[in-house]
XYZ file of N, CA and C in Angstrom:
765
model
N -1.521 -0.318 -0.250
C -2.340 -1.295 -1.220
C -1.480 -2.438 -1.301
N -2.474 -3.540 -1.848
C -1.933 -4.547 -1.770
C -1.965 -5.180 -3.239
N -1.774 -6.438 -3.569
C -1.122 -7.014 -5.015
C -2.398 -6.690 -6.066
N -2.214 -6.123 -7.280
C -3.167 -5.556 -7.963
C -3.868 -6.644 -8.944
N -4.947 -6.332 -9.383
C -5.381 -7.114 -10.451
C -5.255 -6.727 -11.845
N -5.279 -7.634 -12.745
C -4.943 -6.749 -14.415
C -6.205 -6.072 -14.581
N -5.984 -5.037 -15.325
C -7.201 -4.108 -15.865
C -8.023 -5.067 -16.661
N -8.152 -5.998 -17.276
C -9.136 -6.603 -18.011
C -10.280 -7.477 -16.841
N -9.458 -7.873 -16.015
C -10.295 -8.122 -14.814
C -10.823 -7.247 -14.070
N -10.464 -5.765 -13.848
C -11.186 -4.816 -13.103
C -12.457 -4.184 -13.978
N -12.243 -3.978 -15.353
C -13.287 -3.496 -16.057
C -14.587 -4.093 -15.719
N -15.017 -5.138 -15.851
C -16.237 -5.770 -15.620
C -16.636 -5.723 -14.226
N -15.929 -5.548 -13.017
C -16.206 -5.179 -11.786
C -16.797 -3.927 -11.792
N -15.790 -2.939 -12.678
C -16.213 -1.317 -12.549
C -17.506 -1.256 -13.354
N -17.769 -1.813 -14.306
C -19.118 -1.847 -14.847
C -20.318 -1.980 -14.396
N -20.169 -3.288 -13.527
C -21.054 -3.712 -12.812
C -21.613 -2.587 -11.601
N -20.275 -1.888 -11.000
C -20.509 -1.204 -10.026
C -21.344 -0.159 -10.530
N -20.887 0.489 -11.549
C -21.807 1.802 -11.977
C -23.257 1.471 -11.926
N -23.877 0.335 -11.966
C -25.348 0.290 -12.008
C -25.936 0.104 -10.285
N -24.910 0.061 -9.612
C -25.335 -0.079 -8.096
C -25.203 1.184 -7.388
N -25.730 1.113 -6.225
C -25.579 2.380 -5.337
C -24.412 2.173 -4.300
N -24.041 0.816 -4.130
C -22.836 0.255 -3.548
C -22.247 -0.834 -4.020
N -20.793 -1.057 -4.161
C -20.269 -2.224 -4.784
C -19.460 -2.700 -3.537
N -19.523 -4.240 -3.330
C -18.641 -4.743 -2.358
C -17.843 -6.127 -3.217
N -16.630 -5.987 -3.211
C -16.136 -6.952 -3.912
C -15.125 -7.610 -2.831
N -14.924 -8.817 -3.474
C -13.736 -9.968 -2.430
C -13.039 -10.659 -3.402
N -11.889 -11.395 -3.118
C -11.263 -11.982 -4.044
C -9.771 -12.272 -3.739
N -8.701 -12.816 -4.207
C -7.652 -13.021 -3.863
C -6.758 -11.577 -4.078
N -7.063 -10.825 -4.689
C -6.122 -9.643 -5.074
C -6.982 -8.252 -4.858
N -6.051 -7.091 -4.424
C -6.866 -5.751 -4.246
C -7.132 -5.406 -5.555
N -8.592 -4.786 -5.282
C -9.146 -4.017 -6.376
C -8.482 -2.799 -6.692
N -7.760 -2.411 -7.461
C -7.021 -1.176 -7.735
C -7.377 -0.599 -9.231
N -8.022 0.633 -9.030
C -8.465 1.684 -9.970
C -7.684 2.832 -10.673
N -7.954 2.650 -12.001
C -7.315 3.925 -12.534
C -7.931 5.144 -12.440
N -7.641 6.361 -12.559
C -8.289 7.475 -12.439
C -9.526 7.508 -13.339
N -9.046 6.691 -14.656
C -10.407 7.058 -15.798
C -11.649 5.897 -15.238
N -11.190 4.745 -14.568
C -12.149 3.727 -13.939
C -12.826 4.284 -12.991
N -12.213 5.263 -12.115
C -12.818 5.741 -10.866
C -13.685 6.643 -11.262
N -13.449 7.605 -12.185
C -14.500 8.396 -12.813
C -15.579 7.562 -13.314
N -15.506 6.645 -14.057
C -16.642 5.774 -14.583
C -17.345 5.210 -13.640
N -16.941 4.838 -12.617
C -17.826 4.124 -11.152
C -18.806 5.161 -10.852
N -18.455 6.716 -10.852
C -19.339 7.662 -10.534
C -19.684 7.813 -9.162
N -20.706 7.888 -8.752
C -20.981 7.917 -7.274
C -21.267 6.697 -6.645
N -20.781 5.833 -7.261
C -21.218 4.091 -6.492
C -20.074 4.367 -5.246
N -20.432 3.865 -4.087
C -19.937 3.739 -2.688
C -19.048 2.206 -3.073
N -17.977 2.104 -2.984
C -17.152 0.776 -3.195
C -16.249 0.293 -2.182
N -16.661 -0.699 -1.664
C -15.527 -1.285 -0.584
C -14.972 -2.552 -0.978
N -13.802 -2.965 -1.144
C -13.207 -4.133 -1.453
C -12.669 -4.913 -0.126
N -12.828 -6.513 -0.457
C -12.228 -7.186 0.483
C -11.330 -8.210 -0.038
N -10.296 -7.937 -0.525
C -9.575 -8.970 -1.212
C -8.700 -9.931 -0.173
N -8.874 -11.082 -0.570
C -8.335 -12.276 0.404
C -8.623 -12.039 1.627
N -9.997 -12.200 1.957
C -10.513 -11.790 3.237
C -10.433 -13.086 3.935
N -10.162 -12.725 5.252
C -9.879 -14.243 5.893
C -10.567 -14.038 7.314
N -10.506 -14.976 8.234
C -11.300 -15.132 9.612
C -10.381 -13.801 10.296
N -9.319 -13.975 10.219
C -8.303 -13.127 10.969
C -8.629 -11.608 10.826
N -8.795 -11.245 9.266
C -9.218 -9.740 9.102
C -10.387 -9.648 9.923
N -11.415 -10.466 9.828
C -12.824 -9.788 10.345
C -12.612 -9.764 11.871
N -11.891 -10.584 12.446
C -11.831 -10.626 13.784
C -10.895 -9.484 14.647
N -10.287 -8.853 13.879
C -9.148 -7.806 14.102
C -9.474 -6.657 13.272
N -8.943 -6.787 11.884
C -9.018 -5.236 11.407
C -10.109 -4.908 11.011
N -11.185 -5.573 10.946
C -12.373 -4.793 10.516
C -13.311 -4.289 11.726
N -13.013 -5.103 12.941
C -13.806 -4.710 14.348
C -12.770 -3.362 14.932
N -12.829 -2.124 14.196
C -12.163 -1.077 14.830
C -13.107 -0.034 15.037
N -12.472 1.046 15.547
C -13.050 2.377 15.601
C -12.543 3.435 14.206
N -13.550 3.379 13.466
C -13.082 4.034 12.222
C -13.057 5.627 12.326
N -13.410 5.989 13.343
C -13.346 7.503 13.280
C -11.893 7.670 13.982
N -11.586 6.681 14.927
C -10.222 6.965 15.381
C -9.145 6.728 14.027
N -9.356 5.641 13.223
C -8.525 5.745 12.103
C -8.644 6.696 11.098
N -9.681 7.299 10.885
C -9.797 8.475 9.935
C -8.909 9.664 10.450
N -9.168 9.811 11.788
C -8.362 10.993 12.545
C -6.989 10.667 12.440
N -6.350 9.543 12.621
C -5.079 9.160 12.470
C -4.457 9.243 10.967
N -5.646 8.874 10.259
C -4.839 9.099 8.630
C -4.886 10.653 8.317
N -5.679 11.383 8.810
C -5.856 12.849 8.470
C -4.446 13.445 9.271
N -4.215 13.210 10.558
C -3.011 13.518 11.373
C -1.686 13.234 10.260
N -1.528 12.090 9.691
C -0.470 11.783 8.922
C -0.503 12.514 7.609
N -1.686 12.562 6.889
C -1.748 13.482 6.225
C -1.336 14.790 6.122
N -1.685 15.429 7.259
C -1.486 16.906 7.403
C 0.440 17.013 7.544
N 0.963 15.968 8.400
C 2.312 15.909 8.505
C 3.146 15.618 7.157
N 2.600 15.057 6.319
C 3.255 14.238 5.189
C 3.050 14.957 3.942
N 1.886 15.701 3.863
C 1.582 16.390 2.385
C 2.486 17.326 1.902
N 3.053 18.148 2.521
C 3.930 19.156 1.800
C 5.186 18.771 2.051
N 5.701 17.688 2.702
C 7.122 17.293 2.592
C 7.632 17.101 1.274
N 9.078 17.829 1.003
C 9.714 17.345 -0.209
C 10.369 16.249 -0.199
N 10.929 15.840 1.060
C 11.576 14.289 1.289
C 10.789 13.677 2.530
N 10.658 12.427 2.445
C 10.345 11.869 3.417
C 11.201 10.456 3.580
N 11.695 10.118 4.803
C 12.804 9.428 5.117
C 12.412 8.280 6.013
N 12.747 7.136 5.888
C 12.468 5.664 6.544
C 13.710 5.033 7.029
N 13.875 5.028 8.607
C 14.947 4.301 9.060
C 14.509 3.216 10.051
N 15.505 2.187 10.322
C 15.057 1.550 11.532
C 16.516 0.413 11.683
N 16.578 0.048 12.932
C 17.571 -0.753 13.406
C 18.112 -1.960 12.646
N 17.364 -2.385 11.646
C 17.712 -3.302 10.716
C 18.558 -2.831 9.508
N 18.824 -1.599 9.408
C 19.548 -1.377 8.295
C 18.765 -0.276 7.199
N 17.390 -0.226 7.429
C 16.650 0.723 6.578
C 17.136 2.200 6.684
N 17.323 2.679 5.354
C 17.407 4.379 5.136
C 17.155 4.588 4.116
N 15.804 4.709 3.727
C 15.074 4.976 2.371
C 14.520 6.456 2.693
N 15.018 7.436 1.404
C 14.359 8.594 1.069
C 13.790 8.478 0.068
N 12.280 8.905 0.078
C 11.410 9.218 -0.898
C 11.245 10.702 -1.237
N 10.705 11.174 -2.515
C 10.651 12.585 -3.100
C 9.139 12.180 -3.571
N 8.106 12.594 -2.691
C 6.574 12.691 -3.491
C 6.603 13.410 -4.703
N 7.160 14.313 -4.802
C 7.200 15.411 -6.126
C 5.457 15.880 -6.054
N 5.175 16.089 -7.298
C 3.887 16.185 -7.221
C 2.765 15.138 -7.008
N 3.195 14.083 -6.588
C 2.189 12.996 -6.311
C 1.255 13.330 -4.995
N 0.068 12.753 -4.928
C -0.558 13.238 -3.851
C -0.711 12.144 -2.988
N -0.684 12.490 -1.836
C -0.726 11.484 -0.456
C -2.174 10.939 -0.359
N -2.367 9.928 -0.185
C -4.281 9.465 -0.145
C -4.256 8.941 1.094
N -5.510 8.879 1.698
C -6.154 8.146 2.805
C -6.981 7.198 2.406
N -6.763 5.814 3.311
C -7.655 4.657 3.036
C -8.165 4.666 4.653
N -9.276 5.093 4.804
C -9.916 5.470 6.180
C -11.024 4.278 6.313
N -11.481 3.517 5.461
C -12.683 2.651 5.735
C -13.931 3.387 5.811
N -13.821 4.618 5.758
C -15.089 5.550 5.684
C -15.664 5.819 4.180
N -16.845 5.464 3.760
C -17.277 5.742 2.275
C -18.619 6.000 2.361
N -18.716 7.358 2.986
C -19.845 8.123 2.791
C -20.268 8.901 1.558
N -19.175 9.449 1.191
C -19.134 10.469 0.000
C -19.473 9.734 -1.241
N -20.425 10.331 -2.178
C -20.459 9.904 -3.607
C -19.095 9.328 -4.337
N -18.968 8.111 -4.805
C -17.908 7.990 -5.315
C -16.582 7.573 -4.650
N -16.875 7.168 -3.023
C -15.976 6.984 -2.076
C -15.437 5.301 -2.311
N -14.317 5.171 -1.846
C -13.722 3.734 -2.309
C -12.947 3.499 -1.263
N -12.731 2.063 -0.760
C -11.842 1.969 0.129
C -11.420 0.254 0.313
N -10.261 0.014 0.908
C -10.002 -1.541 0.911
C -10.438 -1.680 2.406
N -11.135 -2.968 2.680
C -11.360 -3.364 4.260
C -10.370 -4.613 4.368
N -9.807 -4.590 5.626
C -9.451 -3.773 6.288
C -8.813 -2.669 5.733
N -9.103 -1.454 6.626
C -8.752 -0.081 6.202
C -7.590 0.220 7.042
N -7.034 1.475 6.713
C -6.171 2.304 7.638
C -4.882 2.687 7.097
N -4.666 3.644 6.377
C -3.246 3.707 5.781
C -3.187 5.242 5.118
N -2.168 5.917 5.123
C -1.994 7.179 4.523
C -0.794 6.732 3.567
N -0.734 7.072 2.374
C 0.058 6.287 1.206
C 0.182 7.305 0.418
N 1.471 7.096 -0.474
C 1.967 7.922 -1.533
C 2.657 7.108 -2.735
N 2.432 7.492 -3.905
C 3.373 6.714 -4.887
C 4.545 7.815 -5.135
N 5.532 7.586 -4.754
C 6.543 8.574 -4.845
C 7.189 8.993 -6.339
N 7.534 10.039 -6.539
C 8.165 10.212 -7.969
C 9.514 9.906 -7.753
N 10.268 9.647 -6.588
C 11.705 9.347 -6.448
C 11.786 8.770 -5.102
N 12.839 7.806 -5.290
C 13.403 7.094 -4.337
C 14.670 6.420 -4.161
N 15.505 6.591 -3.261
C 16.752 6.096 -2.900
C 16.950 5.589 -1.744
N 17.994 4.564 -1.923
C 18.208 3.942 -0.346
C 18.367 2.455 -0.063
N 17.612 2.189 0.978
C 17.807 0.612 1.530
C 16.632 0.625 2.280
N 15.904 -0.589 2.236
C 14.786 -1.045 3.199
C 14.980 -2.404 3.540
N 14.425 -2.729 4.611
C 14.537 -3.956 5.077
C 12.991 -4.448 5.631
N 12.679 -5.428 5.028
C 11.103 -5.853 5.428
C 11.404 -6.853 6.457
N 10.784 -6.725 7.593
C 10.893 -7.706 8.521
C 9.450 -8.239 9.053
N 8.344 -7.952 8.523
C 6.960 -8.316 8.706
C 6.499 -9.295 7.835
N 5.550 -8.904 6.828
C 4.921 -9.646 6.171
C 5.315 -9.103 4.483
N 5.687 -10.003 3.639
C 5.833 -9.601 1.930
C 5.368 -10.896 1.173
N 4.603 -10.635 0.377
C 4.206 -11.737 -0.432
C 5.140 -12.027 -1.638
N 5.342 -12.848 -2.016
C 4.584 -14.008 -2.168
C 4.799 -14.908 -0.626
N 5.766 -14.962 0.044
C 6.341 -15.400 1.339
C 5.167 -15.480 2.233
N 4.656 -14.462 2.794
C 3.867 -14.141 3.899
C 4.490 -13.788 4.913
N 4.381 -14.523 6.054
C 4.956 -13.910 7.261
C 6.468 -14.345 7.297
N 7.487 -13.318 7.486
C 9.100 -13.750 7.310
C 9.500 -14.258 8.683
N 10.169 -15.373 8.226
C 11.245 -15.723 9.503
C 12.580 -15.065 9.318
N 12.967 -14.512 8.243
C 14.374 -13.846 7.831
C 13.787 -12.513 6.996
N 14.458 -11.417 7.625
C 14.166 -10.133 7.002
C 14.775 -10.126 5.324
N 14.210 -9.265 4.421
C 14.546 -9.260 3.036
C 14.908 -7.761 2.856
N 16.224 -7.457 2.330
C 16.422 -6.520 2.094
C 16.649 -5.868 0.529
N 16.350 -4.812 0.335
C 16.096 -4.401 -0.896
C 16.947 -2.792 -0.984
N 17.412 -2.825 -2.471
C 18.373 -1.634 -2.512
C 17.647 -1.048 -3.527
N 17.510 0.390 -3.617
C 16.786 1.255 -4.334
C 17.650 2.493 -5.065
N 17.651 2.706 -6.113
C 18.263 3.634 -6.853
C 17.369 4.304 -7.732
N 17.391 5.733 -7.902
C 16.496 6.414 -8.760
C 15.420 5.937 -8.864
N 14.273 5.307 -7.677
C 12.818 5.167 -7.957
C 13.147 3.657 -8.393
N 14.039 2.975 -8.513
C 13.850 1.410 -8.934
C 14.850 0.398 -8.035
N 14.139 -0.400 -7.623
C 14.727 -1.906 -6.985
C 15.780 -2.368 -7.811
N 17.073 -2.263 -7.066
C 18.100 -2.747 -7.844
C 18.718 -4.116 -7.468
N 18.248 -4.260 -5.971
C 18.708 -5.716 -5.415
C 17.643 -6.230 -4.551
N 17.541 -7.473 -4.692
C 16.596 -8.242 -3.608
C 17.223 -9.525 -2.968
N 17.210 -9.515 -1.724
C 18.324 -10.435 -0.905
C 17.444 -11.877 -1.018
N 16.069 -12.068 -0.920
C 15.101 -13.168 -0.939
C 15.103 -13.529 -2.463
N 15.281 -15.127 -2.445
C 15.272 -15.454 -3.767
C 13.745 -15.633 -4.370
N 12.842 -16.043 -3.464
C 11.133 -16.208 -3.991
C 10.780 -14.941 -4.227
N 11.012 -13.733 -3.355
C 10.384 -12.533 -4.059
C 11.292 -12.037 -5.193
N 12.739 -12.263 -5.449
C 13.104 -11.879 -6.656
C 12.799 -12.578 -7.781
N 12.309 -13.950 -7.755
C 12.033 -14.552 -8.773
C 10.672 -14.115 -9.476
N 9.869 -13.599 -8.520
C 8.436 -12.978 -8.691
C 8.790 -11.809 -9.445
N 9.635 -11.109 -8.994
C 9.486 -9.843 -9.584
C 10.210 -10.161 -10.923
N 11.194 -10.904 -11.224
C 11.762 -11.387 -12.409
C 10.833 -12.022 -13.446
N 10.115 -12.459 -12.981
C 8.698 -12.946 -13.603
C 7.872 -11.814 -14.349
N 7.594 -10.799 -13.486
C 6.880 -9.645 -14.037
C 7.726 -8.972 -14.869
N 9.203 -9.046 -14.680
C 10.004 -8.095 -15.600
C 10.162 -8.533 -17.139
N 9.937 -10.116 -16.974
C 10.006 -10.607 -18.211
C 8.877 -10.136 -19.202
N 7.691 -9.725 -18.433
C 6.772 -9.174 -19.264
C 6.627 -7.423 -19.582
N 7.084 -6.795 -18.417
C 7.019 -5.597 -18.600
C 8.257 -4.772 -18.319
N 9.528 -5.322 -18.279
C 10.540 -4.909 -18.354
C 10.870 -4.337 -17.018
N 11.564 -3.077 -16.794
C 11.805 -2.324 -15.954
C 10.681 -1.925 -14.981
N 9.478 -1.668 -15.495
C 8.323 -1.529 -14.690
C 8.384 -2.150 -13.388
N 8.625 -3.234 -13.650
C 8.187 -4.495 -12.383
C 9.320 -4.123 -11.348
N 10.276 -3.350 -11.291
C 11.301 -2.718 -10.289
C 10.683 -1.414 -9.954
N 9.591 -0.700 -10.119
C 9.336 0.445 -9.651
C 9.041 0.530 -8.490
N 9.475 1.334 -7.598
C 9.369 1.463 -6.377
C 7.780 2.533 -6.331
N 6.844 1.680 -6.013
C 5.780 1.983 -6.143
C 4.719 3.046 -5.045
N 5.181 2.615 -3.950
C 4.466 3.064 -2.960
C 5.100 3.174 -1.517
N 4.931 4.036 -0.683
C 5.255 4.321 0.524
C 4.023 4.726 1.462
N 3.678 3.708 2.544
C 2.632 3.795 2.903
C 2.585 3.539 4.472
N 1.988 4.216 5.353
C 1.913 4.195 7.106
C 0.794 3.602 7.446
N 0.830 2.335 8.050
C -0.290 2.054 8.857
C -1.001 2.759 9.986
N -2.466 2.717 10.000
C -2.966 3.561 11.091
C -4.098 2.676 11.674
N -4.333 1.619 11.678
C -5.303 0.665 12.268
C -4.751 0.153 13.677
N -5.410 0.768 14.600
C -5.344 0.274 16.101
C -5.642 -1.047 16.314
N -6.526 -1.816 15.257
C -7.236 -2.816 15.972
C -5.961 -4.074 15.248
N -5.050 -3.707 14.273
C -4.282 -4.889 14.021
C -2.845 -4.715 14.950
N -2.986 -5.793 15.737
C -1.979 -5.594 16.969
C -0.838 -6.725 16.527
N -1.103 -7.843 15.680
C -0.331 -8.797 15.617
C -0.360 -9.096 14.074
N 0.777 -9.428 13.586
C 0.644 -9.788 11.938
C 0.391 -11.033 11.624
N -0.382 -11.569 10.704
C -0.868 -12.594 10.676
C -0.450 -13.318 9.388
N 0.237 -12.570 8.591
C 0.853 -13.109 7.380
C 0.107 -12.556 6.087
N -1.119 -12.066 6.259
C -1.741 -11.640 5.159
C -1.359 -9.899 5.087
N -0.714 -9.593 3.630
C -0.470 -8.158 3.764
C -1.430 -7.127 3.893
N -2.631 -7.465 3.079
C -3.770 -6.587 3.213
C -4.112 -6.241 4.749
N -3.911 -7.164 5.623
C -4.196 -6.806 7.213
C -2.953 -6.068 7.898
N -2.067 -6.904 7.349
C -0.751 -6.388 8.332
C -0.100 -5.101 8.015
N -0.413 -4.579 6.733
C 0.148 -3.290 6.054
C -0.768 -2.349 6.872
N -1.737 -2.653 7.352
C -2.611 -1.497 8.230
C -2.202 -1.134 9.464
N -1.327 -2.314 10.049
C -1.021 -1.998 11.669
C -0.487 -0.767 11.945
N -0.948 -0.209 13.165
C -0.427 1.142 13.548
C 1.114 0.979 14.019
N 1.764 1.876 13.766
C 3.307 1.752 13.912
C 3.848 1.221 12.854
N 3.474 0.690 11.805
C 4.298 0.151 10.946
C 4.297 1.145 9.466
N 5.193 0.830 8.780
C 5.309 1.279 7.402
C 5.378 0.382 6.447
N 5.071 0.556 5.130
C 5.007 -0.623 4.062
C 5.613 0.010 2.725
N 6.543 -0.837 2.247
C 7.030 -0.253 0.975
C 6.781 -1.176 -0.207
N 6.236 -0.705 -1.525
C 5.700 -1.680 -2.629
C 6.564 -1.652 -3.809
N 6.829 -2.736 -4.511
C 7.337 -2.910 -5.896
C 6.299 -2.987 -6.975
N 6.295 -2.214 -8.058
C 5.626 -2.953 -9.243
C 4.587 -1.524 -9.470
N 3.315 -2.006 -9.741
C 2.228 -1.174 -10.331
C 1.758 -0.167 -9.269
N 1.665 1.089 -9.827
C 1.129 2.075 -9.002
C 0.305 3.029 -10.054
N -0.037 2.674 -11.008
C -1.092 3.333 -11.845
C -2.653 3.806 -11.074
N -2.904 2.811 -10.208
C -4.042 2.933 -9.332
C -3.878 4.053 -8.116
N -2.680 4.436 -7.807
C -2.701 5.289 -6.666
C -1.773 6.377 -7.022
N -1.883 7.117 -7.948
C -1.326 8.260 -8.460
C -0.126 8.392 -9.115
N 0.259 7.118 -9.631
C 1.652 7.048 -10.442
C 1.266 6.926 -11.558
N 2.472 6.317 -12.614
C 2.058 6.324 -14.077
C 2.858 5.158 -14.468
N 3.178 3.897 -13.614
C 3.563 2.485 -14.108
C 2.704 1.589 -13.932
N 2.624 0.839 -15.143
C 1.617 -0.382 -14.893
C 2.309 -1.593 -14.960
N 2.207 -2.789 -13.969
C 2.957 -3.889 -14.064
C 2.025 -4.931 -13.457
N 2.171 -5.922 -13.590
C 1.191 -7.014 -12.986
C 1.387 -7.486 -11.646
N 2.365 -6.902 -10.860
C 2.619 -7.028 -9.778
C 2.671 -5.482 -8.727
N 1.968 -5.883 -7.856
C 2.229 -4.684 -6.506
C 2.665 -5.590 -5.398
N 3.851 -5.609 -5.026
C 4.246 -6.237 -3.815
C 4.503 -5.279 -2.580
N 3.817 -5.565 -1.483
C 3.881 -4.526 -0.372
C 4.503 -5.217 0.613
N 5.802 -4.721 1.303
C 6.339 -5.350 2.147
C 6.649 -4.397 3.732
N 6.287 -5.155 4.694
C 6.037 -4.381 5.753
C 7.102 -4.517 6.896
N 7.249 -3.032 7.350
C 8.617 -2.942 8.082
C 7.819 -2.597 9.791
N 8.110 -3.353 10.642
C 7.450 -3.410 11.992
C 7.919 -2.191 12.734
N 9.064 -1.879 12.816
C 9.500 -0.786 13.775
C 10.767 0.326 13.195
N 9.886 0.860 12.277
C 10.350 1.924 11.527
C 10.337 3.461 12.224
N 11.028 4.168 11.878
C 11.075 5.483 12.386
C 10.770 6.438 10.917
N 9.800 7.423 11.088
C 9.614 8.136 9.966
C 9.851 9.524 10.105
N 10.416 10.578 9.107
C 10.607 11.619 9.209
C 10.300 12.565 7.840
N 9.531 13.693 7.711
C 9.339 14.678 7.074
C 10.064 15.754 6.947
N 10.744 16.050 5.895
C 11.701 16.907 5.904
C 12.535 17.270 6.925
N 13.056 15.886 7.620
C 13.969 16.229 8.817
C 13.124 15.903 10.028
N 11.753 16.060 10.323
C 11.175 16.346 11.388
C 10.297 14.955 11.432
N 10.991 14.368 12.933
C 10.105 12.978 13.089
C 8.733 13.142 13.066
N 8.093 12.271 12.769
C 6.482 12.091 12.360
C 6.143 10.979 13.527
N 5.282 11.132 14.300
C 4.694 10.269 15.123
C 3.956 9.264 14.604
N 4.288 8.036 14.722
C 3.333 6.820 14.004
C 2.302 6.470 14.946
N 0.977 6.139 14.311
C -0.032 5.822 15.234
C 0.273 4.699 16.129
N -0.121 4.690 17.121
C -0.309 3.337 18.296
C -0.824 2.384 17.760
C-alpha cells in the first residue's frame, strides 16, 4: 500500500461512497480505510487511483486481471500459514517478519463482490507483520525521493526501524515521529508485487510496488491493513531483486 491519507480526509469520502453503488477516488495519496470505515462503506464497490499518472494507465492498468488474481492467490496460499517470512538479496537485505495472527491480504484489482475495495493499479499480496527484525535495502522506488540512484538501507529491531541511511527519508520519518512518537518507525507492511504488466519502475511507488518479482517494505501506518498503529506516513520502499522464504521454503515470485 502507498502513503496514507489522514482519517479526517478519509471519512467524507467514505460517507459519500455509502450512497453510491460504486466509488472511484483519485488524489495524491492512497485511500486507506480502517475496519470500522470499511464496514460503514457497506456493499459499495470502491476503486482508488491515488497519484494516477499516464505511466500507470499505459502499463499497470492495462493488464490481465485474472492472471494477477491467480498470482495473488498463489502467493497467499504459500504465505498465509507461515510463522516466519524472510527476504534476502545481494545488496545486504536479510529481513525476517513474523505475521503472527495478522491476515495476509490480496489486492487484485477485481472488485465484483459487495464491499470490494482495491487500489489501481493493482497486484500485490501483503501483510502488516506482528514482528520484524533484520535489515532491508531499498534499491527501486522510495518516497519522498522517487526512483533511487543509490540504495537506502534500513535496520529493524523488534518491529521498529532503528536506522535509515538516507537523510531525506530519515527527515520525513522524524517529522512524523515529532507528531506521533515511535509509531512513525513501525515496520508496517511486507508486500509482494504480482502485476506482470509493470515491467519498468517509473518512480511512482503506487505503480512500482506492484511489479512482479519485487517486494516492498513500508514504514509507519498499518491501521488500514490489519495492524494497530496509526501514523501520518506510510512509506513503501521497493526491492527489485529479492528472494522470499516462507518457513525456510523458497517462494517463487511472479514474473
